[in-house]
XYZ file of C-alpha atoms in Angstrom:
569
model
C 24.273 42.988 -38.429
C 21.490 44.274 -36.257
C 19.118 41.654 -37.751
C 21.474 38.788 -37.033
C 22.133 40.368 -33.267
C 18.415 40.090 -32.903
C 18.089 36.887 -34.130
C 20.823 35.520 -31.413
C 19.020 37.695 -28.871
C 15.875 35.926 -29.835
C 17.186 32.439 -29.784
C 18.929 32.873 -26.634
C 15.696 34.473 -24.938
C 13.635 31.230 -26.832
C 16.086 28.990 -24.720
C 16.175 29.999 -21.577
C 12.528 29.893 -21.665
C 12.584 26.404 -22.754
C 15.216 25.430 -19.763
C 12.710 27.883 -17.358
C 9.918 25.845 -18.733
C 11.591 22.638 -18.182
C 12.952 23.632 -14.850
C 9.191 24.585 -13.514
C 7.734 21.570 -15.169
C 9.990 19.099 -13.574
C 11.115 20.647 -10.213
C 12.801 18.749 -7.241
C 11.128 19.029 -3.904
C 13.489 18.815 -1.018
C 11.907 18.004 2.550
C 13.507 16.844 5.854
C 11.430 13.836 8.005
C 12.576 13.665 11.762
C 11.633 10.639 13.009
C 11.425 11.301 16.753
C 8.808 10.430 19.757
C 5.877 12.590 20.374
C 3.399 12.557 23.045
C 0.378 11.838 21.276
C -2.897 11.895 23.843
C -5.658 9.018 21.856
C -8.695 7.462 23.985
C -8.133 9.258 27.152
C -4.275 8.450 27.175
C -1.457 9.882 26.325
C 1.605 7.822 24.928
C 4.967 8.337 23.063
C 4.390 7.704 19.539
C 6.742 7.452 17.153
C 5.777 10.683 14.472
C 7.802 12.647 11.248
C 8.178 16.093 12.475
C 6.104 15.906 15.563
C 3.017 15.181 13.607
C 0.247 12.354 13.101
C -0.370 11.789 10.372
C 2.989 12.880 9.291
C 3.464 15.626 6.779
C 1.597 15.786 3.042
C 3.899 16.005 0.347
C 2.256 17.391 -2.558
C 3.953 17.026 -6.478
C 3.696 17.027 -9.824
C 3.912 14.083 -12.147
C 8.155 14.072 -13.604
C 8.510 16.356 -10.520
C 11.853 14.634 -8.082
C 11.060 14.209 -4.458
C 14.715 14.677 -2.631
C 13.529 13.136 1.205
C 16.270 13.776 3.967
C 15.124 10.958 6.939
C 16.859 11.742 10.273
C 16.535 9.099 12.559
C 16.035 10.599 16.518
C 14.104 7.723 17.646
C 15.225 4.424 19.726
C 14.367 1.967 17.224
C 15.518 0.982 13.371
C 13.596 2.525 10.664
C 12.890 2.966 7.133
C 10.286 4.774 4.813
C 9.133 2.984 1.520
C 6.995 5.317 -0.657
C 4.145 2.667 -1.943
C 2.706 2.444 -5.461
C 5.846 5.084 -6.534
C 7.704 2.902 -9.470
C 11.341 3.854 -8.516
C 12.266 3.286 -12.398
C 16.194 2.245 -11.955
C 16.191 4.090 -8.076
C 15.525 0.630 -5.622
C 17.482 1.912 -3.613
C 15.201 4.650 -2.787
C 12.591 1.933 -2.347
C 12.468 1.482 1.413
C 11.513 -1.953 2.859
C 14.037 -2.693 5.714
C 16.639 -5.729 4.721
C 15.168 -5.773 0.945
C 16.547 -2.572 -0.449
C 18.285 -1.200 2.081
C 19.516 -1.887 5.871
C 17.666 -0.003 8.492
C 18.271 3.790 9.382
C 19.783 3.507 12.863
C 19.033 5.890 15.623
C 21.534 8.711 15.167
C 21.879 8.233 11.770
C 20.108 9.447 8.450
C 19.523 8.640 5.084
C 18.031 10.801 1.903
C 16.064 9.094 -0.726
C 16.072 10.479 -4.107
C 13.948 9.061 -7.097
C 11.529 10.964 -9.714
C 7.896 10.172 -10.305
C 7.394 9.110 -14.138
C 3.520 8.913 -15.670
C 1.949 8.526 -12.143
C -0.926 10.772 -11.083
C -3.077 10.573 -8.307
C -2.867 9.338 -4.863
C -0.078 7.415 -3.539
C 1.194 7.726 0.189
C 4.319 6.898 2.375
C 4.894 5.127 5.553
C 7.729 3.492 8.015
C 8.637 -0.154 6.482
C 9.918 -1.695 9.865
C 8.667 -3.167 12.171
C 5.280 -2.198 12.939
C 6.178 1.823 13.021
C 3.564 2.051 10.611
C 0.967 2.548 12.707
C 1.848 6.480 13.200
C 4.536 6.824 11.178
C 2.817 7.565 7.590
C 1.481 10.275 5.463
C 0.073 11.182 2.101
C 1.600 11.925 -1.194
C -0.996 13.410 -3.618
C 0.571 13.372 -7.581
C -1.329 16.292 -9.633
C -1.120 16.449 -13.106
C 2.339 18.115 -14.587
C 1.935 21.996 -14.914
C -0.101 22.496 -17.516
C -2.615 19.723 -17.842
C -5.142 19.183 -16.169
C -7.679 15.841 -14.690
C -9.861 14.012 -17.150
C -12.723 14.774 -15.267
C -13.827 18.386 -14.044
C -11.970 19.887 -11.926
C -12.719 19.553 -7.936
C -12.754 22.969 -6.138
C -10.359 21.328 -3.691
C -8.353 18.130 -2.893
C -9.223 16.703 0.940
C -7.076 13.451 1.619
C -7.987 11.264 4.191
C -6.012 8.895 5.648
C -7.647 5.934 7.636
C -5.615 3.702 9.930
C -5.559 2.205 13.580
C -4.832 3.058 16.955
C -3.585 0.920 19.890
C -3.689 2.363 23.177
C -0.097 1.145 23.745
C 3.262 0.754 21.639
C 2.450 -1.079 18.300
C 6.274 -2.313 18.270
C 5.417 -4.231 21.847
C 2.554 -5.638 20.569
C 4.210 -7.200 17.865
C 7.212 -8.364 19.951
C 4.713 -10.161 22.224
C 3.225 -12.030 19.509
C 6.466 -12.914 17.868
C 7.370 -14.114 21.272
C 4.075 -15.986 21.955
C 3.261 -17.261 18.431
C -0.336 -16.594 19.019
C -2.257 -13.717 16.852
C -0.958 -9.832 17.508
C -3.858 -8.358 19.625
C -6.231 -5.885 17.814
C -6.141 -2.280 18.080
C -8.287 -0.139 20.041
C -9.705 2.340 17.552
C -10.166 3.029 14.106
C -8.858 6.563 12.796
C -9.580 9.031 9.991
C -6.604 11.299 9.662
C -5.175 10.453 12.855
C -8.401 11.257 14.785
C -10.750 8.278 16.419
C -13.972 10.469 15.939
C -16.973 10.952 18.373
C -17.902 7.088 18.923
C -14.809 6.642 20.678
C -13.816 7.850 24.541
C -12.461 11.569 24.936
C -12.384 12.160 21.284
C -15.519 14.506 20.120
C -13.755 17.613 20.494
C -10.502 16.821 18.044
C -12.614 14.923 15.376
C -11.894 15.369 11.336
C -14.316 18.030 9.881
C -14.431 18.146 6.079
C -16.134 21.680 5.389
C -17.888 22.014 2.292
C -20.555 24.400 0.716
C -23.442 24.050 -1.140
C -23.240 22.973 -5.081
C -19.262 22.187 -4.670
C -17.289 19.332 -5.676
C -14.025 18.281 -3.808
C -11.833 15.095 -4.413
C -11.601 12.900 -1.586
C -8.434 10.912 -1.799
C -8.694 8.050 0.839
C -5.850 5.718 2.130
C -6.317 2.966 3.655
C -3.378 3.112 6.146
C -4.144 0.589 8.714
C -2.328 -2.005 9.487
C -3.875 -4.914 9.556
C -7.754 -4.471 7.948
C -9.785 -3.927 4.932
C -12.698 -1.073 5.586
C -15.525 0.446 3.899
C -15.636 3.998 3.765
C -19.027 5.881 3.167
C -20.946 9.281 3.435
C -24.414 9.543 4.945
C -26.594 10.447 2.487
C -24.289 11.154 -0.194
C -22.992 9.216 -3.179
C -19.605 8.911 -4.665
C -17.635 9.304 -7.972
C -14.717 6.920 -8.201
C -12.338 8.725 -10.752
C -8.843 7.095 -9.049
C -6.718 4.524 -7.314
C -3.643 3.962 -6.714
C -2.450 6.599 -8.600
C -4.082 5.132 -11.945
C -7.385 7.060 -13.318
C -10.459 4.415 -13.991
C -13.688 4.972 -15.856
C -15.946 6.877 -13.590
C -18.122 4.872 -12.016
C -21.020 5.921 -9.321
C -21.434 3.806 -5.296
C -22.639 4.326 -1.962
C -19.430 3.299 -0.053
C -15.977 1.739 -1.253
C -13.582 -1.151 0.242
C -10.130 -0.591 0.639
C -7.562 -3.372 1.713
C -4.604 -1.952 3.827
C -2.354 0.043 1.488
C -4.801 1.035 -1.512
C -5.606 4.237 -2.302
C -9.254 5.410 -4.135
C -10.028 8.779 -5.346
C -13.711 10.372 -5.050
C -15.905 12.875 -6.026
C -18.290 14.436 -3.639
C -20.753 17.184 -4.438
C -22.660 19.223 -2.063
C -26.025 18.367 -3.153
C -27.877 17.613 0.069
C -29.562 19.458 2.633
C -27.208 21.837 4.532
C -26.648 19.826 7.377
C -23.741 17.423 9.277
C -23.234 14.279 7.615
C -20.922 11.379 9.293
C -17.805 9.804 6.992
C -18.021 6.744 8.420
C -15.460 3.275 7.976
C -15.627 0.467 10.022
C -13.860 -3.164 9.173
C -14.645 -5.920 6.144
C -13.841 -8.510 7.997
C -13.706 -11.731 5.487
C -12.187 -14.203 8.310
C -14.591 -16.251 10.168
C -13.663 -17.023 13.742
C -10.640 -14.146 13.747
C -11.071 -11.693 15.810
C -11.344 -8.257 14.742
C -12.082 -4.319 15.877
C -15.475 -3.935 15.164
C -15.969 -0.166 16.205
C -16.531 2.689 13.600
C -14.411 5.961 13.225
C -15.966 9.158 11.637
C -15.463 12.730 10.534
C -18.138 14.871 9.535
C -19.072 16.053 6.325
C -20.004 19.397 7.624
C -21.541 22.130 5.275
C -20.477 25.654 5.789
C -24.344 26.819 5.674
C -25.401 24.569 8.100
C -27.113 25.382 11.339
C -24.541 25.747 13.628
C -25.767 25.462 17.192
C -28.667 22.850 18.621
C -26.378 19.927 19.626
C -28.144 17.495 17.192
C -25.767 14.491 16.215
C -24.277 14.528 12.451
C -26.766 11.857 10.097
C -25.180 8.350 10.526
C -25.011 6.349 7.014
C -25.456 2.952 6.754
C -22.692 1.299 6.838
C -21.985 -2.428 4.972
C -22.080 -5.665 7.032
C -18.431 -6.442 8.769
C -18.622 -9.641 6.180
C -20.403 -8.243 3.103
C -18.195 -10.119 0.684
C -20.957 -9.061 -2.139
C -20.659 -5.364 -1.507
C -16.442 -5.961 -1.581
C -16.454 -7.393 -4.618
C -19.193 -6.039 -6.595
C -16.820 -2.430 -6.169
C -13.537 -4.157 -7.048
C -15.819 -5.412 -10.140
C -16.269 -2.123 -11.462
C -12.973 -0.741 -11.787
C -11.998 -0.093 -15.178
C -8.643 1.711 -16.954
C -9.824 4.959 -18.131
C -7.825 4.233 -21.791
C -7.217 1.310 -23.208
C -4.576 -0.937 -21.186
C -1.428 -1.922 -22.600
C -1.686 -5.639 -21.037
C 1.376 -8.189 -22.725
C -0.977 -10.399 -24.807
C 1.578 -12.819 -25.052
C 3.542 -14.490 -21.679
C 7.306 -15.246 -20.691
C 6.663 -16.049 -17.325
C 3.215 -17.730 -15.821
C 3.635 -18.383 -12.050
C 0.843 -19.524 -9.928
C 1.315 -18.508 -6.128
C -0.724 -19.923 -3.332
C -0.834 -17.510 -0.306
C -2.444 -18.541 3.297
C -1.439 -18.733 7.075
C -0.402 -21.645 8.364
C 0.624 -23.638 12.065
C 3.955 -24.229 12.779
C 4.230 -27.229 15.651
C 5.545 -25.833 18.922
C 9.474 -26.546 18.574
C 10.810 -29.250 21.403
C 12.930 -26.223 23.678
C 10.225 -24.017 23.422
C 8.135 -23.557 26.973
C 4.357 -23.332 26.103
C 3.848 -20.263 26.569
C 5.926 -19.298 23.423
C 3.248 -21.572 21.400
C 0.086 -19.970 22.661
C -1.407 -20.339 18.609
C -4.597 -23.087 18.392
C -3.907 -26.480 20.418
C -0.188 -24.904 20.900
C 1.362 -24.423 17.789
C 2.828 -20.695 16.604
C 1.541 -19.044 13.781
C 3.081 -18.725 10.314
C 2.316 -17.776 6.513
C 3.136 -18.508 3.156
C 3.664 -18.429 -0.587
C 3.686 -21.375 -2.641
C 4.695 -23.157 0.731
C 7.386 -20.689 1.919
C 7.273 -18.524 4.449
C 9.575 -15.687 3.464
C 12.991 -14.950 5.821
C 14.182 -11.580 5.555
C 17.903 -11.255 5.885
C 19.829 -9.613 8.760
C 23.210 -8.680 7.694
C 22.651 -7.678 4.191
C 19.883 -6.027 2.311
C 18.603 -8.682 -0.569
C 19.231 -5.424 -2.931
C 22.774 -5.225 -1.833
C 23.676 -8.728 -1.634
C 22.404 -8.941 -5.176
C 24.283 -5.466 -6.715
C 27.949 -6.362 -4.933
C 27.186 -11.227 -5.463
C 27.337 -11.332 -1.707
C 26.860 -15.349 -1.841
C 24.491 -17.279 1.245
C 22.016 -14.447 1.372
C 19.791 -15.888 -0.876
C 18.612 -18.434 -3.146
C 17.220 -17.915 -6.571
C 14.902 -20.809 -6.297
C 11.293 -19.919 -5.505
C 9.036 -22.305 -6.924
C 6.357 -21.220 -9.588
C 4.103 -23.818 -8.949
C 3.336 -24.818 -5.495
C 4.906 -27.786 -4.281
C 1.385 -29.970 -3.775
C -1.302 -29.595 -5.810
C -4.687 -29.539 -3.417
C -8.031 -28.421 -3.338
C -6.707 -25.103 -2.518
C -9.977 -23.926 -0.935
C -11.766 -26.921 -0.019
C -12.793 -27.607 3.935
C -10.327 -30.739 4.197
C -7.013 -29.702 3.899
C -4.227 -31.666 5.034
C -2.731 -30.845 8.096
C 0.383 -31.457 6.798
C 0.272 -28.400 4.599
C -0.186 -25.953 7.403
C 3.517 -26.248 8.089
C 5.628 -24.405 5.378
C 9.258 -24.671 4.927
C 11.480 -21.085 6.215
C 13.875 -19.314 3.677
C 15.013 -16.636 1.621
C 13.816 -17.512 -2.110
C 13.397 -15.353 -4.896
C 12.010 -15.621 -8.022
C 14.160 -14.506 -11.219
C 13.186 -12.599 -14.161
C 14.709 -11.260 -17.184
C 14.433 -7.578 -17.776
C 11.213 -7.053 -20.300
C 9.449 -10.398 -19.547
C 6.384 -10.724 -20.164
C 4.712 -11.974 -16.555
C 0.878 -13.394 -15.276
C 0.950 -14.283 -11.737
C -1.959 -16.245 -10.320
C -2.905 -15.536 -6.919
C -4.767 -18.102 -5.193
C -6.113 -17.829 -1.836
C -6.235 -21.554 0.406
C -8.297 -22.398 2.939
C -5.323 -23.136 5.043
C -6.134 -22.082 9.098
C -8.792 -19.562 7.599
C -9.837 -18.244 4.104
C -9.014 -14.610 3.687
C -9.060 -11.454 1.423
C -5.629 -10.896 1.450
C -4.098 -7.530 -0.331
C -1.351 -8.238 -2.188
C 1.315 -5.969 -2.877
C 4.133 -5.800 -5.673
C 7.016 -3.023 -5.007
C 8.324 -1.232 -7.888
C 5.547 -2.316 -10.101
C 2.201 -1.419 -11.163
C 0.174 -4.555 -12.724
C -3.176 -4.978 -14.431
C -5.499 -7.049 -12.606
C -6.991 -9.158 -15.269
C -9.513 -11.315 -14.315
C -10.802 -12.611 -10.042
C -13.199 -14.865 -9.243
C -13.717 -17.741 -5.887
C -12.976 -21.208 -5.759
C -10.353 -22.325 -7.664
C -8.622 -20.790 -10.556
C -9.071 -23.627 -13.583
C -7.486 -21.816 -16.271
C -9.649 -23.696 -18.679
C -12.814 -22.071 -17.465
C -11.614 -19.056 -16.091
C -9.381 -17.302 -18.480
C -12.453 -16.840 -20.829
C -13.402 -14.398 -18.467
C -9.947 -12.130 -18.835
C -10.483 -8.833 -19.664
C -7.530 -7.170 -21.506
C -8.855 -4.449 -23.014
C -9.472 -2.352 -20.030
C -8.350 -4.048 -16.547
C -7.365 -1.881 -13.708
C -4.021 -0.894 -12.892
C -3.423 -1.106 -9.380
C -0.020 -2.087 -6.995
C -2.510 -3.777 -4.462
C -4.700 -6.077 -5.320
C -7.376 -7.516 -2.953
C -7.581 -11.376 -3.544
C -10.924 -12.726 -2.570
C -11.404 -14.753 0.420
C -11.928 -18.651 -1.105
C -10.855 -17.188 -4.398
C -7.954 -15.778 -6.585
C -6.549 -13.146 -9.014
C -5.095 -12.696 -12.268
C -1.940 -9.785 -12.744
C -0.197 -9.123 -15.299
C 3.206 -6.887 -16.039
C 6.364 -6.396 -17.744
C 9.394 -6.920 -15.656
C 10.867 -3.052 -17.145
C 12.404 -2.234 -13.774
C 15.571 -3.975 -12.693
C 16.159 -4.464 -8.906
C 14.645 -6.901 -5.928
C 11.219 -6.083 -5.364
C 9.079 -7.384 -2.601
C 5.986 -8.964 -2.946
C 3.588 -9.510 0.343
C 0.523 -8.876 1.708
C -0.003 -5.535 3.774
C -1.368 -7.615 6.305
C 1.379 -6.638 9.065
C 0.468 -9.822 11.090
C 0.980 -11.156 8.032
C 4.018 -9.968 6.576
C 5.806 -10.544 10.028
C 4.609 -14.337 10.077
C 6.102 -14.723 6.251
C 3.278 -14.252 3.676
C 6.019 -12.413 1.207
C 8.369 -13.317 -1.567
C 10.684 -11.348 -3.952
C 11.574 -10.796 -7.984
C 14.888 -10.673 -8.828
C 14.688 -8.832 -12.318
C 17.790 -8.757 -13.866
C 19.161 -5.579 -15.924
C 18.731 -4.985 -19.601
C 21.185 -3.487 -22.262
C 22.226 -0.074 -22.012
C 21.977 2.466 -19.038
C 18.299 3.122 -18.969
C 17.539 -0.283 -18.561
C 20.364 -0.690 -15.778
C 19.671 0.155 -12.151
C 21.519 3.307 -10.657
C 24.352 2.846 -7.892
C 23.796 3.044 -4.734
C 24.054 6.331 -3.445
C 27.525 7.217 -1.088
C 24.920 7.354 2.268
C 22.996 3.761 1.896
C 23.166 2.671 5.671
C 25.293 -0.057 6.397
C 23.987 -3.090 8.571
């Protein structure tokens, strides 16, 4: 009797370790974001930015992989908002998603709103930000995905983690400047600064004494996990007199590969090794803009931090060592880097296709409409800007999210009818392009797929207005890029050059100005998932479309109701 007493005793203790186990290995983190105005003093001046908590950056959240992330958003600011957590799958949970009018209607002031969802096989660096209007700008933070308890990086272990977040500063309320070039049609004006978590750095006015210092000692190795969060530019990042280890990006590990500086289009994420194995001394972090437009204009001033090691003299005013920094339009150096990156394993790519779509993006001219006074059409020779894919420039509903109106067949909010092909077949980036291509037709037009389709998107780049390197990002998806290359994609030339053994996986891909780039998925995550590029300007002028991917058989491969607090429109 004793024996069998024991043996329950046993069991039961085995158990309860197993559910303690489980418990610590998959734990839900619970935080609370008020969105609310601070004053927030930049370039001499102080202004009333929108922040989370009173802080910018907003606050680092900081998880396992399998861990839940329960987010409480409590709107106490005057305008709409909503906070999409980019590169996180949301496997069955779009409505935790967070693009305004796609998956959900806005958070109103007053109100709130808690996404839920649970990160499954991501590690790495991912980050969050505001998804309306252009709140972006200060509302955004980090979210850093360690391994789950227990395990461990495939590549020593850094003696500490140091994210940095780069975005852009205006010295004046981002949401105005947008409204003024919604209402003028002509180009948003450029910020004022450049910003490396939060902070201009010393080439800028009235900012020495609050700039980023990354400390570090001699012989260590930390893992720099940079965001690109600004809104509207690519930049190179580099370290004077120091050389990098790219392990990481966007929350995918890659083959380690050595460089002096990296490129990161607006919304990407790279991880780094450093090592402290120069001189004790003060070394700049440096980014300034890849600018791949000709004739747009651009901020072309440089933010910094300093690298700054503990044994260093500390007194004798001598400047931190300024690295050389790439050319504003060093295509070579931008694509030579995306060039290198490599899956760490071997890639499970779908050899085999259901769906091949090829998608033209590029800007376009819309003429200046006949009740419209000129100074609403103040784009080149009077027209107003606009954008496109595959000759649509995306309309985002008002009344309905696209999510909802698909879950409760809300009819008139959207068509199902987005072309695969574009409509006129052209030398897509050729010098003379017809004029009558620069105006794209307006609407709400998604693409549908079946749930486990097998799906290669080409993503060509026109010459339409101005050639650009456009980054191109897919919502509740990671995809392999394939193959990228400039000109034209002839898919009888260029798909020799696929490589699906070990192609990155990324959620934002940079397509090359004049050129294009192959992705590939399967379609294993039922919902409506956006599809622009993090171009701001861009995404407000209509350089987006969506996937409708329909649900499978059985619950996991169904999408989860919406939760009882989804905001109403």
């Amino acid at each position: 009797m004793e024996i069998i007493k024991s043996f329950f005793c046993f069991i039961s203790f085995a158990v309860l370790l197993l559910f303690t186990s489980m418990a610590e290995a998959n734990r839900a983190h619970h935080h609370e974001f008020i969105i609310q105005a601070t004053k927030v003093k930049r370039l001499c001046e102080t202004h009333n930015s929108i922040t989370v908590n009173g802080m910018f950056p907003g606050p680092q959240l900081v998880i396992n992989n399998g861990d839940t992330l329960v987010v409480k958003v409590i709107n106490r600011a005057r305008y709409n908002v909503t906070i999409h957590w980019h590169g996180v799958r949301q496997m069955r949970t779009g409505w935790a998603d967070g693009p305004e009018f796609v998956t959900q209607c806005p958070i109103r002031p007053g109100s709130s709103y808690t996404y839920r969802f649970t990160i499954q096989g991501q590690e790495g660096t991912l980050w969050w930000h505001a998804h309306s209007s252009w709140l972006r700008a200060t509302v955004y933070g980090s979210l850093l995905i360690l391994p789950p308890a227990g395990s461990s990086y495939p590549f020593p272990n850094p003696h500490r983690n140091v994210p940095l977040l780069l975005g852009e500063w205006w010295d004046g309320n981002p949401v105005d400047v947008l409204r003024e070039a919604t209402r003028t049609g002509a180009a948003p004006n450029i910020s004022d600064a450049y910003t490396i978590n939060g902070q201009p750095g010393d080439l800028y006015k009235c900012s020495s004494q609050d700039t980023t210092i990354v400390p570090i000692s001699v012989g260590e190795t930390i893992l720099l996990r940079v965001i690109n969060a600004a809104l509207n530019q690519p930049l190179f990042f580099t370290v004077a007199n120091h050389k990098f280890t790219v392990v990481g990006a966007d929350a995918s590990y890659l083959k380690p590969f050595t460089t002096n500086a990296i490129v990161l289009g607006p919304g990407q994420t790279t991880d780094v090794l450093i090592t402290g194995d120069q001189p004790p001394n003060h070394y700049y972090m440096a980014a300034r803009a890849y600018q791949s437009a000709q004739n747009a204009p651009f901020g072309n001033t440089t933010t910094t931090a300093i690298l700054q090691y503990k044994s260093a003299p500390c007194c004798g005013g001598a400047k931190p060592i300024m690295p050389l920094l790439p050319a504003y339009n060093d295509t070579n150096t931008a694509t030579r880097f995306s060039q290198s990156f490599r899956s760490l394993k071997r890639a499970e790519v779908p050899p085999e296709l259901d769906e091949n779509l090829f998608i033209t993006i590029g800007l376009g001219l819309n003429n200046c409409p006949k009740n419209f006074r000129s100074r609403r059409c103040q784009g080149p020779n009077g027209t107003r800007f606009t954008a496109s894919m595959n000759n649509v420039s995306f309309a985002l509903p008002s009344n309905y999210s696209l999510l909802q109106a698909h879950h409760h067949s809300i009819p008139g909010v959207f068509t199902t009818d987005f072309p695969a092909r574009p409509p006129v077949k052209f030398d897509y980036t050729g010098s003379n392009i017809s004029r009558s291509l620069y105006q794209p037709v307006r609407g709400t037009k998604l693409y549908k797929l079946k749930y486990g389709s097998r799906v290669q998107i080409v993503l060509q780049d026109t010459g339409i207005v101005t050639p650009e390197n456009h980054p191109i990002h897919l919502h509740g998806y990671d995809f392999y890029i394939v193959a990228e290359g400039f000109g034209n994609f002839n898919p009888k030339k260029d798909t020799a050059k696929f490589n699906l053994e070990d192609p990155p996986l990324r959620n934002t891909v940079g397509v090359p100005v004049n050129g294009w780039a192959v992705i590939r998925f399967v379609a294993d995550n039922p919902g409506v998932w956006i599809m622009h590029c993090h171009l701001d300007a861009h995404i407000s002028w209509g350089l987006a479309m969506a996937f409708l991917v329909e649900n499978g058989s059985g619950l996991l491969e169904t999408m989860e109701e919406p939760p009882a607090d989804l905001p109403v429109c």
